[in-house]
JSON list of C-alpha atoms in Angstrom, two decimals:
[
{"chain": "A", "resi": 1379, "resn": "MET", "atom": "CA", "xyz": [108.60, -62.93, 26.31]},
{"chain": "A", "resi": 1380, "resn": "ASN", "atom": "CA", "xyz": [112.17, -63.05, 27.62]},
{"chain": "A", "resi": 1381, "resn": "PRO", "atom": "CA", "xyz": [112.89, -61.17, 30.84]},
{"chain": "A", "resi": 1382, "resn": "THR", "atom": "CA", "xyz": [114.94, -57.99, 30.51]},
{"chain": "A", "resi": 1383, "resn": "LYS", "atom": "CA", "xyz": [118.38, -57.70, 32.08]},
{"chain": "A", "resi": 1384, "resn": "GLU", "atom": "CA", "xyz": [116.83, -55.50, 34.76]},
{"chain": "A", "resi": 1385, "resn": "GLU", "atom": "CA", "xyz": [114.22, -58.16, 35.55]},
{"chain": "A", "resi": 1386, "resn": "ARG", "atom": "CA", "xyz": [116.91, -60.84, 35.67]},
{"chain": "A", "resi": 1387, "resn": "LEU", "atom": "CA", "xyz": [118.98, -58.70, 38.04]},
{"chain": "A", "resi": 1388, "resn": "THR", "atom": "CA", "xyz": [115.94, -58.13, 40.24]},
{"chain": "A", "resi": 1389, "resn": "GLY", "atom": "CA", "xyz": [115.50, -61.90, 40.41]},
{"chain": "A", "resi": 1390, "resn": "VAL", "atom": "CA", "xyz": [119.15, -62.31, 41.40]},
{"chain": "A", "resi": 1391, "resn": "ILE", "atom": "CA", "xyz": [118.76, -59.71, 44.16]},
{"chain": "A", "resi": 1392, "resn": "LEU", "atom": "CA", "xyz": [115.60, -61.36, 45.50]},
{"chain": "A", "resi": 1393, "resn": "THR", "atom": "CA", "xyz": [117.42, -64.70, 45.55]},
{"chain": "A", "resi": 1394, "resn": "LEU", "atom": "CA", "xyz": [120.30, -63.03, 47.43]},
{"chain": "A", "resi": 1395, "resn": "PHE", "atom": "CA", "xyz": [117.86, -61.76, 50.07]},
{"chain": "A", "resi": 1396, "resn": "GLN", "atom": "CA", "xyz": [116.51, -65.29, 50.49]},
{"chain": "A", "resi": 1397, "resn": "LEU", "atom": "CA", "xyz": [120.02, -66.75, 50.52]},
{"chain": "A", "resi": 1398, "resn": "ASN", "atom": "CA", "xyz": [121.14, -64.29, 53.18]},
{"chain": "A", "resi": 1399, "resn": "GLY", "atom": "CA", "xyz": [118.41, -65.43, 55.55]},
{"chain": "A", "resi": 1400, "resn": "ALA", "atom": "CA", "xyz": [118.98, -69.09, 54.74]},
{"chain": "A", "resi": 1401, "resn": "LEU", "atom": "CA", "xyz": [122.75, -68.78, 55.28]},
{"chain": "A", "resi": 1402, "resn": "LEU", "atom": "CA", "xyz": [122.27, -67.09, 58.64]},
{"chain": "A", "resi": 1403, "resn": "ASP", "atom": "CA", "xyz": [119.87, -69.81, 59.80]},
{"chain": "A", "resi": 1404, "resn": "TRP", "atom": "CA", "xyz": [122.10, -72.57, 58.43]},
{"chain": "A", "resi": 1405, "resn": "GLY", "atom": "CA", "xyz": [125.19, -70.95, 59.97]},
{"chain": "A", "resi": 1406, "resn": "ASP", "atom": "CA", "xyz": [123.53, -70.68, 63.38]},
{"chain": "A", "resi": 1407, "resn": "ALA", "atom": "CA", "xyz": [122.84, -74.43, 63.30]},
{"chain": "A", "resi": 1408, "resn": "PHE", "atom": "CA", "xyz": [126.30, -75.20, 61.90]},
{"chain": "A", "resi": 1409, "resn": "VAL", "atom": "CA", "xyz": [128.17, -73.45, 64.73]},
{"chain": "A", "resi": 1410, "resn": "ALA", "atom": "CA", "xyz": [125.70, -74.31, 67.50]},
{"chain": "A", "resi": 1411, "resn": "PRO", "atom": "CA", "xyz": [127.95, -77.19, 68.71]},
{"chain": "A", "resi": 1412, "resn": "GLU", "atom": "CA", "xyz": [130.55, -74.53, 69.57]},
{"chain": "A", "resi": 1413, "resn": "ALA", "atom": "CA", "xyz": [127.90, -72.37, 71.30]},
{"chain": "A", "resi": 1414, "resn": "LEU", "atom": "CA", "xyz": [128.28, -69.68, 68.62]},
{"chain": "A", "resi": 1415, "resn": "THR", "atom": "CA", "xyz": [126.00, -67.86, 66.21]},
{"chain": "A", "resi": 1416, "resn": "SER", "atom": "CA", "xyz": [126.60, -66.97, 62.57]},
{"chain": "A", "resi": 1417, "resn": "ALA", "atom": "CA", "xyz": [127.42, -63.43, 63.64]},
{"chain": "A", "resi": 1418, "resn": "ARG", "atom": "CA", "xyz": [130.12, -64.58, 66.06]},
{"chain": "A", "resi": 1419, "resn": "TRP", "atom": "CA", "xyz": [131.50, -67.06, 63.53]},
{"chain": "A", "resi": 1420, "resn": "GLN", "atom": "CA", "xyz": [131.76, -64.16, 61.09]},
{"chain": "A", "resi": 1421, "resn": "MET", "atom": "CA", "xyz": [133.77, -62.09, 63.60]},
{"chain": "A", "resi": 1422, "resn": "LEU", "atom": "CA", "xyz": [136.09, -65.01, 64.41]},
{"chain": "A", "resi": 1423, "resn": "GLY", "atom": "CA", "xyz": [136.56, -65.50, 60.68]},
{"chain": "A", "resi": 1424, "resn": "ALA", "atom": "CA", "xyz": [137.47, -61.88, 60.11]},
{"chain": "A", "resi": 1425, "resn": "LEU", "atom": "CA", "xyz": [140.16, -62.08, 62.78]},
{"chain": "A", "resi": 1426, "resn": "ALA", "atom": "CA", "xyz": [141.46, -65.47, 61.64]},
{"chain": "A", "resi": 1427, "resn": "LEU", "atom": "CA", "xyz": [141.66, -64.43, 57.99]},
{"chain": "A", "resi": 1428, "resn": "ALA", "atom": "CA", "xyz": [143.33, -61.11, 58.81]},
{"chain": "A", "resi": 1429, "resn": "GLY", "atom": "CA", "xyz": [146.16, -62.84, 60.62]},
{"chain": "A", "resi": 1430, "resn": "GLN", "atom": "CA", "xyz": [146.70, -59.74, 62.74]},
{"chain": "A", "resi": 1431, "resn": "PRO", "atom": "CA", "xyz": [144.76, -57.85, 65.42]},
{"chain": "A", "resi": 1432, "resn": "LEU", "atom": "CA", "xyz": [141.95, -55.67, 64.09]},
{"chain": "A", "resi": 1433, "resn": "SER", "atom": "CA", "xyz": [139.80, -52.89, 65.52]},
{"chain": "A", "resi": 1434, "resn": "ALA", "atom": "CA", "xyz": [136.01, -53.20, 65.56]},
{"chain": "A", "resi": 1435, "resn": "PRO", "atom": "CA", "xyz": [135.70, -50.81, 62.56]},
{"chain": "A", "resi": 1436, "resn": "GLN", "atom": "CA", "xyz": [138.22, -52.93, 60.62]},
{"chain": "A", "resi": 1437, "resn": "VAL", "atom": "CA", "xyz": [136.32, -56.13, 61.43]},
{"chain": "A", "resi": 1438, "resn": "ALA", "atom": "CA", "xyz": [133.07, -54.44, 60.42]},
{"chain": "A", "resi": 1439, "resn": "ALA", "atom": "CA", "xyz": [134.51, -53.27, 57.11]},
{"chain": "A", "resi": 1440, "resn": "ALA", "atom": "CA", "xyz": [135.97, -56.70, 56.36]},
{"chain": "A", "resi": 1441, "resn": "MET", "atom": "CA", "xyz": [132.65, -58.43, 56.95]},
{"chain": "A", "resi": 1442, "resn": "GLY", "atom": "CA", "xyz": [130.23, -55.82, 55.64]},
{"chain": "A", "resi": 1443, "resn": "VAL", "atom": "CA", "xyz": [128.49, -55.14, 58.93]},
{"chain": "A", "resi": 1444, "resn": "THR", "atom": "CA", "xyz": [128.08, -52.04, 61.07]},
{"chain": "A", "resi": 1445, "resn": "ARG", "atom": "CA", "xyz": [130.73, -51.07, 63.58]},
{"chain": "A", "resi": 1446, "resn": "GLN", "atom": "CA", "xyz": [128.13, -51.35, 66.35]},
{"chain": "A", "resi": 1447, "resn": "GLY", "atom": "CA", "xyz": [127.15, -54.84, 65.23]},
{"chain": "A", "resi": 1448, "resn": "ALA", "atom": "CA", "xyz": [130.78, -55.95, 65.12]},
{"chain": "A", "resi": 1449, "resn": "GLN", "atom": "CA", "xyz": [131.44, -54.38, 68.53]},
{"chain": "A", "resi": 1450, "resn": "LYS", "atom": "CA", "xyz": [128.54, -56.22, 70.13]},
{"chain": "A", "resi": 1451, "resn": "GLN", "atom": "CA", "xyz": [129.73, -59.59, 68.83]},
{"chain": "A", "resi": 1452, "resn": "LEU", "atom": "CA", "xyz": [133.38, -58.88, 69.69]},
{"chain": "A", "resi": 1453, "resn": "ASN", "atom": "CA", "xyz": [132.34, -58.01, 73.26]},
{"chain": "A", "resi": 1454, "resn": "LEU", "atom": "CA", "xyz": [130.47, -61.32, 73.54]},
{"chain": "A", "resi": 1455, "resn": "LEU", "atom": "CA", "xyz": [133.45, -63.21, 72.10]},
{"chain": "A", "resi": 1456, "resn": "SER", "atom": "CA", "xyz": [135.70, -61.47, 74.61]},
{"chain": "A", "resi": 1457, "resn": "GLU", "atom": "CA", "xyz": [133.41, -62.50, 77.47]},
{"chain": "A", "resi": 1458, "resn": "ALA", "atom": "CA", "xyz": [133.59, -66.08, 76.14]},
{"chain": "A", "resi": 1459, "resn": "GLN", "atom": "CA", "xyz": [137.40, -65.76, 76.10]},
{"chain": "A", "resi": 1460, "resn": "LEU", "atom": "CA", "xyz": [137.58, -66.48, 72.37]},
{"chain": "A", "resi": 1461, "resn": "VAL", "atom": "CA", "xyz": [139.08, -63.07, 71.57]},
{"chain": "A", "resi": 1462, "resn": "GLU", "atom": "CA", "xyz": [141.29, -60.82, 73.61]},
{"chain": "A", "resi": 1463, "resn": "VAL", "atom": "CA", "xyz": [141.25, -57.05, 73.71]},
{"chain": "A", "resi": 1464, "resn": "ARG", "atom": "CA", "xyz": [144.53, -55.22, 73.28]},
{"chain": "A", "resi": 1465, "resn": "PRO", "atom": "CA", "xyz": [145.42, -51.53, 73.35]},
{"chain": "A", "resi": 1466, "resn": "ASN", "atom": "CA", "xyz": [145.56, -49.87, 69.95]},
{"chain": "A", "resi": 1467, "resn": "PRO", "atom": "CA", "xyz": [148.59, -47.57, 69.74]},
{"chain": "A", "resi": 1468, "resn": "GLN", "atom": "CA", "xyz": [146.95, -45.79, 66.79]},
{"chain": "A", "resi": 1469, "resn": "HIS", "atom": "CA", "xyz": [143.64, -45.05, 68.52]},
{"chain": "A", "resi": 1470, "resn": "LYS", "atom": "CA", "xyz": [143.16, -45.13, 72.31]},
{"chain": "A", "resi": 1471, "resn": "ARG", "atom": "CA", "xyz": [139.37, -45.49, 72.13]},
{"chain": "A", "resi": 1472, "resn": "SER", "atom": "CA", "xyz": [139.32, -48.24, 69.49]},
{"chain": "A", "resi": 1473, "resn": "PRO", "atom": "CA", "xyz": [141.08, -51.32, 70.89]},
{"chain": "A", "resi": 1474, "resn": "LEU", "atom": "CA", "xyz": [142.40, -54.18, 68.83]},
{"chain": "A", "resi": 1475, "resn": "TYR", "atom": "CA", "xyz": [140.97, -57.70, 68.93]},
{"chain": "A", "resi": 1476, "resn": "GLN", "atom": "CA", "xyz": [142.74, -60.96, 68.28]},
{"chain": "A", "resi": 1477, "resn": "LEU", "atom": "CA", "xyz": [141.90, -64.63, 68.70]},
{"chain": "A", "resi": 1478, "resn": "THR", "atom": "CA", "xyz": [142.90, -66.33, 71.92]},
{"chain": "A", "resi": 1479, "resn": "ASP", "atom": "CA", "xyz": [144.27, -69.87, 71.83]},
{"chain": "A", "resi": 1480, "resn": "GLY", "atom": "CA", "xyz": [140.74, -71.03, 72.59]},
{"chain": "A", "resi": 1481, "resn": "GLY", "atom": "CA", "xyz": [139.38, -68.86, 69.78]},
{"chain": "A", "resi": 1482, "resn": "ARG", "atom": "CA", "xyz": [141.87, -70.35, 67.34]},
{"chain": "A", "resi": 1483, "resn": "ARG", "atom": "CA", "xyz": [140.88, -73.88, 68.40]},
{"chain": "A", "resi": 1484, "resn": "VAL", "atom": "CA", "xyz": [137.17, -73.16, 68.03]},
{"chain": "A", "resi": 1485, "resn": "TYR", "atom": "CA", "xyz": [137.65, -71.44, 64.68]},
{"chain": "A", "resi": 1486, "resn": "GLY", "atom": "CA", "xyz": [139.90, -74.27, 63.47]},
{"chain": "A", "resi": 1487, "resn": "ALA", "atom": "CA", "xyz": [137.26, -76.88, 64.33]},
{"chain": "A", "resi": 1488, "resn": "ILE", "atom": "CA", "xyz": [134.55, -74.91, 62.55]},
{"chain": "A", "resi": 1489, "resn": "ASP", "atom": "CA", "xyz": [136.80, -74.23, 59.56]},
{"chain": "A", "resi": 1490, "resn": "ALA", "atom": "CA", "xyz": [137.61, -77.93, 59.15]},
{"chain": "A", "resi": 1491, "resn": "ARG", "atom": "CA", "xyz": [133.89, -78.76, 59.06]},
{"chain": "A", "resi": 1492, "resn": "TRP", "atom": "CA", "xyz": [133.24, -75.83, 56.71]},
{"chain": "A", "resi": 1493, "resn": "LYS", "atom": "CA", "xyz": [135.91, -77.00, 54.26]},
{"chain": "A", "resi": 1494, "resn": "GLU", "atom": "CA", "xyz": [134.15, -80.36, 53.98]},
{"chain": "A", "resi": 1495, "resn": "ARG", "atom": "CA", "xyz": [130.80, -78.62, 53.47]},
{"chain": "A", "resi": 1496, "resn": "ALA", "atom": "CA", "xyz": [132.33, -76.30, 50.85]},
{"chain": "A", "resi": 1497, "resn": "ARG", "atom": "CA", "xyz": [133.77, -79.32, 49.03]},
{"chain": "A", "resi": 1498, "resn": "GLN", "atom": "CA", "xyz": [130.32, -80.92, 48.93]},
{"chain": "A", "resi": 1499, "resn": "LEU", "atom": "CA", "xyz": [128.62, -77.73, 47.74]},
{"chain": "A", "resi": 1500, "resn": "ALA", "atom": "CA", "xyz": [131.29, -76.96, 45.14]},
{"chain": "A", "resi": 1501, "resn": "GLY", "atom": "CA", "xyz": [130.69, -80.38, 43.60]},
{"chain": "A", "resi": 1502, "resn": "GLY", "atom": "CA", "xyz": [127.34, -79.13, 42.33]},
{"chain": "A", "resi": 1503, "resn": "PHE", "atom": "CA", "xyz": [128.87, -76.37, 40.19]},
{"chain": "A", "resi": 1504, "resn": "SER", "atom": "CA", "xyz": [131.50, -76.06, 37.50]},
{"chain": "A", "resi": 1505, "resn": "ALA", "atom": "CA", "xyz": [134.58, -73.92, 38.08]},
{"chain": "A", "resi": 1506, "resn": "ALA", "atom": "CA", "xyz": [133.29, -71.53, 35.39]},
{"chain": "A", "resi": 1507, "resn": "GLU", "atom": "CA", "xyz": [129.93, -71.17, 37.16]},
{"chain": "A", "resi": 1508, "resn": "LEU", "atom": "CA", "xyz": [131.62, -70.37, 40.45]},
{"chain": "A", "resi": 1509, "resn": "GLU", "atom": "CA", "xyz": [133.97, -67.89, 38.77]},
{"chain": "A", "resi": 1510, "resn": "THR", "atom": "CA", "xyz": [131.04, -66.14, 37.07]},
{"chain": "A", "resi": 1511, "resn": "ALA", "atom": "CA", "xyz": [129.02, -66.07, 40.29]},
{"chain": "A", "resi": 1512, "resn": "GLY", "atom": "CA", "xyz": [132.01, -64.58, 42.12]},
{"chain": "A", "resi": 1513, "resn": "ARG", "atom": "CA", "xyz": [132.43, -61.85, 39.50]},
{"chain": "A", "resi": 1514, "resn": "VAL", "atom": "CA", "xyz": [128.72, -60.97, 39.51]},
{"chain": "A", "resi": 1515, "resn": "LEU", "atom": "CA", "xyz": [128.55, -60.84, 43.31]},
{"chain": "A", "resi": 1516, "resn": "ALA", "atom": "CA", "xyz": [131.75, -58.79, 43.53]},
{"chain": "A", "resi": 1517, "resn": "GLY", "atom": "CA", "xyz": [130.34, -56.36, 40.96]},
{"chain": "A", "resi": 1518, "resn": "LEU", "atom": "CA", "xyz": [127.08, -56.01, 42.87]},
{"chain": "A", "resi": 1519, "resn": "LEU", "atom": "CA", "xyz": [129.01, -55.44, 46.10]},
{"chain": "A", "resi": 1520, "resn": "ALA", "atom": "CA", "xyz": [131.22, -52.80, 44.49]},
{"chain": "A", "resi": 1521, "resn": "ALA", "atom": "CA", "xyz": [128.14, -51.01, 43.14]},
{"chain": "A", "resi": 1522, "resn": "HIS", "atom": "CA", "xyz": [126.64, -50.77, 46.63]},
{"chain": "A", "resi": 1523, "resn": "VAL", "atom": "CA", "xyz": [129.61, -49.97, 48.85]},
{"chain": "A", "resi": 1524, "resn": "PRO", "atom": "CA", "xyz": [129.75, -46.25, 49.54]},
{"chain": "A", "resi": 1525, "resn": "ALA", "atom": "CA", "xyz": [132.84, -44.51, 48.28]},
{"chain": "A", "resi": 1526, "resn": "PRO", "atom": "CA", "xyz": [135.22, -43.43, 51.04]},
{"chain": "A", "resi": 1527, "resn": "PRO", "atom": "CA", "xyz": [134.91, -39.76, 51.94]},
{"chain": "A", "resi": 1528, "resn": "GLU", "atom": "CA", "xyz": [137.38, -37.53, 50.19]},
{"chain": "A", "resi": 1529, "resn": "GLN", "atom": "CA", "xyz": [140.19, -36.32, 52.38]},
{"chain": "A", "resi": 1530, "resn": "ASP", "atom": "CA", "xyz": [140.58, -32.59, 52.80]},
{"chain": "A", "resi": 1531, "resn": "HIS", "atom": "CA", "xyz": [144.24, -31.87, 52.04]},
{"chain": "A", "resi": 1532, "resn": "GLU", "atom": "CA", "xyz": [144.61, -28.31, 53.25]},
{"chain": "A", "resi": 1533, "resn": "THR", "atom": "CA", "xyz": [148.19, -27.10, 53.32]}
]
């Protein structure tokens, strides 16, 4: 008997759970030469890709982690002098973070190695497979991200 769509989706989700753990373990080993963890690589990536300073809540939202989790990693990156903390003119209690020169160098070295790894991995899939996988994953993400709270517009 053929599996139902629901059973197929359940299989996809279980594979995602396994992939998440495997990616974290792999990422920890991948960035170990730079004395980083997957979590810190993720935070550096959020800042590098944004191209502008971000607050901890913005980093968290960009990477799909909790604000507290992002804050912990950003603090550790600040101690390691890979990110700098700047005042946020929009919110006094939520500073902005940006890469230092050292942070840019470290991220650049990791990114160069990652691009080679991505090239190797991408060779095992067709462009259509990757496009379909991207659409499915984006759809699953959209289905599980809470809607932003409605703003009360009292006048």
